[in-house]
Every structure is written in structure tokens, then in C-alpha cells.
């Protein structure tokens, strides 16, 4: 059947620009609502007036009124009667529940605080080819990343990893899992809780993220079996000692010239029958894929992280990397959420 395409006119193209511009403002509106406490206050007390909210939060009431009206227009808020505002369905979870897997406050913040600043710098970087890598951007940046990947970490710990054949029983029996690019340690701590007999080791090259991860390990008094180590897999661990190697939003962050070596070290760290689990983004390979809904998110990541020096691998590059690293068994591939790829393969 032939696809029915809408006619493109000058007006329809103008409307798209206004739509994108509204999207930009809406992301800032949400970010502001989280930062000044409006979204949380509306979760706690639905059907509040702007006056109620302003009084409770010590804010300027006319500004709060404008925020509420705009958020209502953008369908972030609902109202049964004029002037009494509440969150539209599911936004209590998506915008006001930081430990819920669907929480997107961190992703919003990454846009307003990091991407907005990076985009300004791209004007110069497009001439120089300069970058500002992930490492060394500081603890607030590391925290924003950790918040924005929270949902992926929950799914990885609770579903993706335990569903890999035989892995859960190996970890329950005292096995070991290695997280490459453990960042601030959220997944590491979740794995440690899910598998109380397992050894959980994280490796990263970002000092600030590791500092936060080590604080979490210390607070949980889990240092005897949970570690967050600085360096490469080869320098920090012994080969053939892990039942799984996991990476969440890491593969595309590894500099392309060392990606094969790092993947080889990951494969070497596995015991026979161990699993390599990669949750990442796949760059579209063809013009057709560039317009497919499941590739829109990775396509935009490729742009958003250009200034970080990141280059997203295509499907073909991911698969070649795994094969060249010696993982020659079948590769399980699926897409979850907004366009994240899950790759799993087992060492022979
Ligand atoms: C987007 S962050 C993800 C962090 C964490 N996995 C999460 O889900 O929040 C990517 C992480 O990979 C780390 N990384 C990049 N290249 C690396 C390498 N060659 N070896 C170890 N870690 C690396 C970065 O320092 C950063 O902490």
C-alpha cells in the first residue's frame, strides 16, 4: 500500500519551526518547574492555585500563574475549574519521582544545562573540530548523566541481565559481574542488592564519577564485594573471571580508536559461557533509517554529543566489533524505550 504523505507547503514548514521552538521552551518550562518545586508541589497537592503554590514555595505569584497557564496550554497540567491546577496523567511519575524507571527529570536537565551550553560552543567547534570530553566535566554533570540513565539501569538490573540464560543462577551462586563505564555506580549498587552473593566490579576512566560511586559503596558498607576502579579492564581486573560484562550507554562513549581494544578486554574478562550485555544507541546506517522513529533518538544523540567527541556506531560496526573481539556466537538484538539497543552475546 502506498504511504499517504501530507502535502508540504511553506505554511506547513513554518508551522514545524514554531513547533520545535515551542518544544525548546516547553523543556525549559518543565526544567524550571522541577527546579523551583512546582511540579513536586502539584504532585503533593493537586488542584492547587498559583497563589497556594507561590505561598508554599516562597515564589512570586504572578510568575507562578503564568507558568501554570503555559503548562496547562502545553498539556503538562490539567484543570477541572479555572485556576486550580494539577499534573496531567503520568507526569507525577515521569517528572516528580526521581527513583522511578520512567523519571525523565535528569534527561530534561541534561538538555537545559549541558546540551544548551554545548550547542553554543559548536559554532566555534565547527571550525576547529574541538571537543570537550565527558571526563573532567565535573560532579554535577556526572550526576545529571546518572539521573538521565536511571531508567535504563533499573531495566538492566531487574530485567535484561536476570533474563539472560543461566546468568542469574551463576550470580546467585557467588559469581561476578563487571560493569564497564560504571559512572556514579547506580547500576553497580542495584546489581549488588539484586545478587547479594555476587562480586560486582565497576571500571571507569572518569575520576569525578568514580568518587560518587565510591561514596555509595562506602555508605552501603559493601566494600568487601563491590568495587569501583579507575583504569582499563586489563589494568584493573584479571582475565576469565567474570560471568557477565555489562555496559549501559558506554559503547558509543568509548573513543573509536580504542573501542576494539576495550571490547577485546571485555571479552577476555569473561569466563566461558559468560555474557556480554550492551545497552546503547545504534546510529542509522541508511537514509531510510535516519527518518525511522526508532533511530531519531540515536540520531539526535550523535548531534548532541558531537562536542563530547562521541561517535555512535552503526549496527554493522557494533556487530563487527563483537566478532573482532572474539565473541562469535549469535548476537541477540532488540530495541527498548525511545530507541535504545540491547545487544547480548555469549562467550563460547
Ligand atoms: C554516558 S556515561 C554512562 C555511565 C553509566 N553507565 C550510566 O548508565 O549512568 C558513559 C561512561 O563511560 C565511561 N567511559 C568512556 N570511555 C571509557 C573507557 N575507555 N573505559 C572505561 N569507561 C569509559 C565514561 O567515563 C562514563 O562514565
Short mmCIF file of C-alpha atoms and ligand atoms in Angstrom, two decimals:
data_model
loop_
_atom_site.label_atom_id
_atom_site.label_comp_id
_atom_site.label_asym_id
_atom_site.label_seq_id
_atom_site.Cartn_x
_atom_site.Cartn_y
_atom_site.Cartn_z
CA UNK A 1 0.00 0.00 0.00
CA UNK A 2 1.33 3.44 -0.92
CA UNK A 3 2.03 5.71 2.04
CA UNK A 4 -0.23 8.77 2.18
CA UNK A 5 2.08 11.74 2.66
CA UNK A 6 0.86 15.15 3.72
CA UNK A 7 1.43 17.91 1.21
CA UNK A 8 4.40 20.09 2.12
CA UNK A 9 3.68 23.80 1.90
CA UNK A 10 5.55 26.89 3.04
CA UNK A 11 2.96 27.23 5.82
CA UNK A 12 3.42 23.65 6.98
CA UNK A 13 7.20 24.13 7.12
CA UNK A 14 6.79 27.38 9.06
CA UNK A 15 4.48 25.57 11.48
CA UNK A 16 7.20 22.96 12.11
CA UNK A 17 9.72 25.63 13.09
CA UNK A 18 7.22 27.15 15.54
CA UNK A 19 6.50 23.68 16.89
CA UNK A 20 10.21 22.93 17.53
CA UNK A 21 10.63 26.35 19.15
CA UNK A 22 7.68 25.61 21.45
CA UNK A 23 9.34 22.28 22.29
CA UNK A 24 12.51 24.14 23.29
CA UNK A 25 10.51 26.48 25.55
CA UNK A 26 8.50 23.61 26.99
CA UNK A 27 11.65 21.74 28.05
CA UNK A 28 12.80 24.90 29.86
CA UNK A 29 9.31 25.31 31.39
CA UNK A 30 9.49 21.75 32.76
CA UNK A 31 13.06 22.17 34.00
CA UNK A 32 12.07 25.38 35.81
CA UNK A 33 9.01 23.67 37.27
CA UNK A 34 11.20 20.92 38.69
CA UNK A 35 13.89 23.29 39.97
CA UNK A 36 11.60 25.73 41.80
CA UNK A 37 9.49 22.88 43.18
CA UNK A 38 6.23 23.49 41.30
CA UNK A 39 5.99 20.01 39.84
CA UNK A 40 6.63 18.27 43.16
CA UNK A 41 4.18 20.63 44.95
CA UNK A 42 1.48 19.82 42.36
CA UNK A 43 2.14 16.11 42.83
CA UNK A 44 1.74 16.50 46.61
CA UNK A 45 -1.28 18.82 46.43
CA UNK A 46 -3.28 18.50 43.19
CA UNK A 47 -5.87 21.20 42.41
CA UNK A 48 -3.72 23.96 43.93
CA UNK A 49 -4.00 27.58 42.85
CA UNK A 50 -0.97 29.60 41.77
CA UNK A 51 -1.41 31.57 44.99
CA UNK A 52 -1.28 28.33 47.07
CA UNK A 53 1.83 27.19 45.22
CA UNK A 54 3.57 30.54 45.46
CA UNK A 55 2.83 30.74 49.21
CA UNK A 56 4.08 27.23 49.86
CA UNK A 57 7.29 27.63 47.84
CA UNK A 58 8.03 31.29 48.55
CA UNK A 59 7.67 32.23 44.86
CA UNK A 60 6.35 35.31 43.07
CA UNK A 61 2.64 34.54 42.49
CA UNK A 62 2.18 36.30 39.09
CA UNK A 63 5.11 34.31 37.64
CA UNK A 64 3.67 31.08 39.01
CA UNK A 65 0.30 31.93 37.43
CA UNK A 66 1.98 32.36 34.02
CA UNK A 67 3.91 29.10 34.49
CA UNK A 68 0.67 27.24 35.32
CA UNK A 69 -1.27 28.69 32.41
CA UNK A 70 1.52 27.88 29.94
CA UNK A 71 1.92 24.37 31.34
CA UNK A 72 -1.83 23.90 31.03
CA UNK A 73 -1.69 25.02 27.39
CA UNK A 74 1.14 22.55 26.73
CA UNK A 75 -0.94 19.81 28.44
CA UNK A 76 1.54 19.29 31.25
CA UNK A 77 -1.15 20.44 33.68
CA UNK A 78 -4.88 19.75 33.76
CA UNK A 79 -7.62 21.71 35.49
CA UNK A 80 -11.26 20.92 36.27
CA UNK A 81 -12.03 24.52 37.07
CA UNK A 82 -10.19 27.72 36.18
CA UNK A 83 -7.19 28.47 38.37
CA UNK A 84 -6.94 25.07 40.12
CA UNK A 85 -4.08 23.13 38.62
CA UNK A 86 -2.91 19.54 38.77
CA UNK A 87 -0.40 17.42 36.85
CA UNK A 88 -1.67 15.72 33.68
CA UNK A 89 -1.70 11.89 33.83
CA UNK A 90 1.62 10.12 34.49
CA UNK A 91 3.65 13.32 34.94
CA UNK A 92 3.75 12.67 38.69
CA UNK A 93 5.90 9.63 37.82
CA UNK A 94 7.73 11.00 34.77
CA UNK A 95 8.64 14.38 36.28
CA UNK A 96 8.34 14.07 40.06
CA UNK A 97 9.51 10.57 41.03
CA UNK A 98 13.33 10.50 40.70
CA UNK A 99 13.67 6.81 41.59
CA UNK A 100 11.02 5.59 39.13
CA UNK A 101 12.36 3.96 35.93
CA UNK A 102 10.26 6.35 33.85
CA UNK A 103 11.63 9.51 35.51
CA UNK A 104 12.90 11.98 32.89
CA UNK A 105 13.83 14.99 35.02
CA UNK A 106 17.53 14.18 34.58
CA UNK A 107 17.18 13.97 30.82
CA UNK A 108 15.41 17.35 30.78
CA UNK A 109 18.21 18.86 32.90
CA UNK A 110 20.86 17.42 30.61
CA UNK A 111 19.20 19.40 27.81
CA UNK A 112 18.87 22.73 29.61
CA UNK A 113 22.21 22.68 31.44
CA UNK A 114 24.57 20.69 29.24
CA UNK A 115 23.26 20.49 25.67
CA UNK A 116 22.20 24.16 25.56
CA UNK A 117 25.72 25.23 26.56
CA UNK A 118 27.44 22.77 24.22
CA UNK A 119 25.34 23.89 21.26
CA UNK A 120 26.58 27.46 21.77
CA UNK A 121 30.16 26.21 21.67
CA UNK A 122 29.59 24.26 18.47
CA UNK A 123 29.77 27.43 16.39
CA UNK A 124 33.48 27.66 17.18
CA UNK A 125 33.98 23.87 17.30
CA UNK A 126 32.67 23.51 13.75
CA UNK A 127 35.72 25.47 12.63
CA UNK A 128 38.29 23.93 14.97
CA UNK A 129 36.91 20.39 15.35
CA UNK A 130 37.43 20.89 19.11
CA UNK A 131 35.73 18.77 21.75
CA UNK A 132 35.04 18.82 25.49
CA UNK A 133 35.02 15.15 26.52
CA UNK A 134 32.82 13.53 29.14
CA UNK A 135 35.75 13.07 31.52
CA UNK A 136 36.56 16.12 33.60
CA UNK A 137 33.19 17.86 33.20
CA UNK A 138 32.63 17.63 36.95
CA UNK A 139 30.37 16.01 39.55
CA UNK A 140 27.18 17.93 38.69
CA UNK A 141 27.49 16.71 35.08
CA UNK A 142 28.15 13.15 36.27
CA UNK A 143 25.04 13.33 38.46
CA UNK A 144 22.92 14.65 35.57
CA UNK A 145 24.10 11.72 33.43
CA UNK A 146 23.31 9.25 36.19
CA UNK A 147 19.81 10.70 36.63
CA UNK A 148 19.16 10.55 32.91
CA UNK A 149 20.22 6.89 32.61
CA UNK A 150 18.41 5.80 35.79
CA UNK A 151 15.54 4.06 33.96
CA UNK A 152 17.96 2.06 31.77
CA UNK A 153 19.87 0.97 34.85
CA UNK A 154 16.71 -0.27 36.57
CA UNK A 155 15.66 -2.22 33.49
CA UNK A 156 19.15 -3.67 33.12
CA UNK A 157 19.37 -4.80 36.76
CA UNK A 158 15.79 -6.07 37.08
CA UNK A 159 15.05 -7.47 33.64
CA UNK A 160 17.72 -7.53 30.92
CA UNK A 161 20.53 -9.09 32.92
CA UNK A 162 18.49 -11.59 35.01
CA UNK A 163 16.74 -12.84 31.86
CA UNK A 164 20.00 -13.97 30.19
CA UNK A 165 20.06 -17.78 30.35
CA UNK A 166 21.90 -19.20 33.39
CA UNK A 167 23.33 -15.83 34.40
CA UNK A 168 21.10 -15.17 37.43
CA UNK A 169 21.88 -18.60 38.90
CA UNK A 170 25.62 -18.07 38.37
CA UNK A 171 25.47 -14.70 40.13
CA UNK A 172 23.28 -16.08 42.93
CA UNK A 173 25.87 -18.79 43.46
CA UNK A 174 28.62 -16.24 44.07
CA UNK A 175 29.64 -15.30 40.52
CA UNK A 176 31.00 -11.95 39.40
CA UNK A 177 29.81 -9.12 37.17
CA UNK A 178 31.93 -6.39 35.62
CA UNK A 179 30.41 -3.06 34.65
CA UNK A 180 32.47 -1.17 32.11
CA UNK A 181 31.85 2.59 32.39
CA UNK A 182 30.13 2.30 35.78
CA UNK A 183 29.87 6.10 36.15
CA UNK A 184 28.44 7.08 39.54
CA UNK A 185 27.74 3.45 40.48
CA UNK A 186 23.93 3.29 40.38
CA UNK A 187 23.79 0.06 38.37
CA UNK A 188 26.61 -1.43 40.40
CA UNK A 189 24.65 -0.85 43.63
CA UNK A 190 21.44 -2.25 42.14
CA UNK A 191 23.27 -5.38 40.96
CA UNK A 192 24.84 -5.75 44.39
CA UNK A 193 21.38 -5.62 46.01
CA UNK A 194 19.83 -7.99 43.44
CA UNK A 195 22.64 -10.55 43.78
CA UNK A 196 23.83 -10.47 47.40
CA UNK A 197 26.41 -13.23 46.92
CA UNK A 198 27.95 -11.80 43.75
CA UNK A 199 31.12 -9.74 43.36
CA UNK A 200 30.31 -6.51 41.48
CA UNK A 201 33.19 -4.60 39.93
CA UNK A 202 32.93 -1.31 38.06
CA UNK A 203 35.62 0.24 35.90
CA UNK A 204 35.65 3.81 34.59
CA UNK A 205 38.08 6.49 33.49
CA UNK A 206 36.11 9.45 34.91
CA UNK A 207 37.54 10.38 38.30
CA UNK A 208 34.56 12.53 39.39
CA UNK A 209 32.01 9.79 38.64
CA UNK A 210 34.13 7.22 40.48
CA UNK A 211 34.32 9.49 43.51
CA UNK A 212 30.49 9.47 43.74
CA UNK A 213 30.36 5.70 43.11
CA UNK A 214 32.84 5.02 45.93
CA UNK A 215 30.80 7.13 48.35
CA UNK A 216 27.73 4.99 47.56
CA UNK A 217 29.70 1.78 48.11
CA UNK A 218 31.08 3.09 51.40
CA UNK A 219 27.64 4.24 52.60
CA UNK A 220 26.20 0.80 51.86
CA UNK A 221 29.21 -0.79 53.64
CA UNK A 222 29.56 -3.01 50.58
CA UNK A 223 33.29 -2.58 50.00
CA UNK A 224 34.09 -6.25 50.56
CA UNK A 225 32.36 -7.29 47.32
CA UNK A 226 31.64 -4.06 45.37
CA UNK A 227 34.45 -2.00 43.84
CA UNK A 228 34.63 1.00 41.52
CA UNK A 229 38.08 1.02 39.92
CA UNK A 230 39.91 3.56 37.80
CA UNK A 231 41.59 2.41 34.62
CA UNK A 232 41.18 -0.09 31.86
CA UNK A 233 39.69 -3.56 32.23
CA UNK A 234 43.11 -5.07 31.59
CA UNK A 235 44.82 -2.95 34.24
CA UNK A 236 42.10 -3.31 36.89
CA UNK A 237 40.86 -6.92 36.58
CA UNK A 238 42.02 -10.46 35.78
CA UNK A 239 41.02 -12.22 32.53
CA UNK A 240 38.46 -15.04 32.60
CA UNK A 241 36.96 -14.08 35.98
CA UNK A 242 33.51 -12.60 35.20
CA UNK A 243 30.13 -14.18 34.43
CA UNK A 244 28.96 -11.00 32.73
CA UNK A 245 30.35 -7.77 31.37
CA UNK A 246 27.74 -5.01 31.17
CA UNK A 247 27.84 -1.58 29.55
CA UNK A 248 24.96 0.91 29.76
CA UNK A 249 25.27 3.93 27.47
CA UNK A 250 29.02 3.36 27.26
CA UNK A 251 29.97 1.74 23.93
CA UNK A 252 29.35 4.94 21.94
CA UNK A 253 31.31 6.92 24.57
CA UNK A 254 34.48 4.91 24.08
CA UNK A 255 36.85 6.69 21.73
CA UNK A 256 36.66 4.92 18.33
CA UNK A 257 40.42 4.30 18.12
CA UNK A 258 40.39 2.21 21.34
CA UNK A 259 36.89 0.71 21.00
CA UNK A 260 38.12 -2.62 19.65
CA UNK A 261 40.81 -2.95 22.30
CA UNK A 262 38.32 -2.16 25.11
CA UNK A 263 35.79 -4.65 23.73
CA UNK A 264 38.53 -7.27 23.40
CA UNK A 265 39.49 -6.68 27.04
CA UNK A 266 35.80 -7.04 28.00
CA UNK A 267 35.55 -10.32 26.10
CA UNK A 268 38.78 -11.55 27.68
CA UNK A 269 37.42 -10.73 31.16
CA UNK A 270 34.55 -13.21 30.64
CA UNK A 271 34.58 -16.80 31.82
CA UNK A 272 33.49 -19.38 29.22
CA UNK A 273 29.69 -19.11 28.92
CA UNK A 274 29.75 -15.56 30.29
CA UNK A 275 27.53 -12.85 28.80
CA UNK A 276 28.41 -9.53 27.24
CA UNK A 277 25.37 -7.23 27.63
CA UNK A 278 25.41 -3.86 25.90
CA UNK A 279 22.66 -1.27 26.26
CA UNK A 280 23.47 1.58 23.90
CA UNK A 281 22.32 3.53 20.87
CA UNK A 282 22.68 2.47 17.25
CA UNK A 283 23.41 5.12 14.63
CA UNK A 284 21.31 4.78 11.47
CA UNK A 285 23.19 3.22 8.53
CA UNK A 286 20.99 4.41 5.67
CA UNK A 287 18.97 7.43 4.59
CA UNK A 288 15.82 5.43 5.18
CA UNK A 289 16.84 4.63 8.77
CA UNK A 290 17.59 8.30 9.50
CA UNK A 291 13.87 9.02 9.29
CA UNK A 292 12.66 5.94 11.12
CA UNK A 293 11.15 6.66 14.56
CA UNK A 294 13.45 4.21 16.40
CA UNK A 295 16.56 5.96 15.03
CA UNK A 296 15.51 9.55 15.85
CA UNK A 297 16.85 9.37 19.40
CA UNK A 298 20.33 8.00 18.46
CA UNK A 299 20.47 10.40 15.52
CA UNK A 300 19.99 13.32 17.90
CA UNK A 301 22.47 11.86 20.41
CA UNK A 302 25.03 11.87 17.60
CA UNK A 303 24.46 15.62 17.27
CA UNK A 304 24.10 16.37 20.99
CA UNK A 305 27.32 14.53 21.85
CA UNK A 306 29.37 15.70 18.87
CA UNK A 307 31.11 18.20 21.15
CA UNK A 308 31.87 15.41 23.64
CA UNK A 309 33.87 13.72 20.86
CA UNK A 310 31.44 10.79 20.69
CA UNK A 311 30.82 8.81 17.52
CA UNK A 312 27.85 6.44 17.62
CA UNK A 313 28.42 3.03 15.99
CA UNK A 314 26.04 1.65 13.38
CA UNK A 315 24.57 -1.84 13.63
CA UNK A 316 27.25 -3.16 11.27
CA UNK A 317 30.03 -1.55 13.34
CA UNK A 318 28.64 -2.94 16.61
CA UNK A 319 28.47 -6.46 15.22
CA UNK A 320 31.93 -6.32 13.65
CA UNK A 321 33.34 -5.06 16.95
CA UNK A 322 31.89 -8.02 18.86
CA UNK A 323 33.09 -10.52 16.28
CA UNK A 324 36.57 -8.96 16.09
CA UNK A 325 36.72 -9.12 19.88
CA UNK A 326 36.28 -12.89 19.61
CA UNK A 327 32.58 -13.07 20.51
CA UNK A 328 31.49 -15.09 17.51
CA UNK A 329 28.25 -16.59 18.84
CA UNK A 330 24.77 -15.37 17.90
CA UNK A 331 24.01 -11.76 18.83
CA UNK A 332 20.59 -11.05 20.38
CA UNK A 333 19.37 -7.59 19.40
CA UNK A 334 16.29 -5.66 20.46
CA UNK A 335 15.13 -2.07 20.77
CA UNK A 336 13.66 -0.73 24.01
CA UNK A 337 12.13 2.59 25.03
CA UNK A 338 12.73 5.64 22.90
CA UNK A 339 15.35 3.88 20.74
CA UNK A 340 17.92 2.12 22.91
CA UNK A 341 19.55 -1.02 21.54
CA UNK A 342 20.08 -4.09 23.69
CA UNK A 343 22.83 -6.43 22.46
CA UNK A 344 23.65 -9.68 24.20
CA UNK A 345 26.13 -12.35 23.18
CA UNK A 346 27.78 -15.24 24.97
CA UNK A 347 31.41 -16.30 25.09
CA UNK A 348 31.92 -19.82 23.79
C1 LIG B 1 27.04 8.07 29.50
S1 LIG B 1 28.11 7.56 30.76
C2 LIG B 1 27.21 6.21 31.42
C3 LIG B 1 27.57 5.92 32.83
C4 LIG B 1 26.74 4.82 33.46
N1 LIG B 1 26.93 3.55 32.80
C5 LIG B 1 25.28 5.19 33.44
O1 LIG B 1 24.49 4.45 32.86
O2 LIG B 1 24.93 6.21 34.02
C6 LIG B 1 29.47 6.79 29.94
C7 LIG B 1 30.57 6.34 30.89
O3 LIG B 1 31.54 5.58 30.17
C8 LIG B 1 32.81 5.94 30.65
N2 LIG B 1 33.86 5.58 29.67
C9 LIG B 1 34.08 6.12 28.45
N3 LIG B 1 35.15 5.53 27.87
C10 LIG B 1 35.60 4.61 28.74
C11 LIG B 1 36.69 3.67 28.73
N4 LIG B 1 37.52 3.61 27.70
N5 LIG B 1 36.84 2.86 29.80
C12 LIG B 1 36.01 2.94 30.86
N6 LIG B 1 34.97 3.80 30.93
C13 LIG B 1 34.77 4.62 29.89
C14 LIG B 1 32.69 7.43 30.89
O4 LIG B 1 33.73 7.93 31.69
C15 LIG B 1 31.30 7.50 31.54
O5 LIG B 1 31.35 7.33 32.92
#
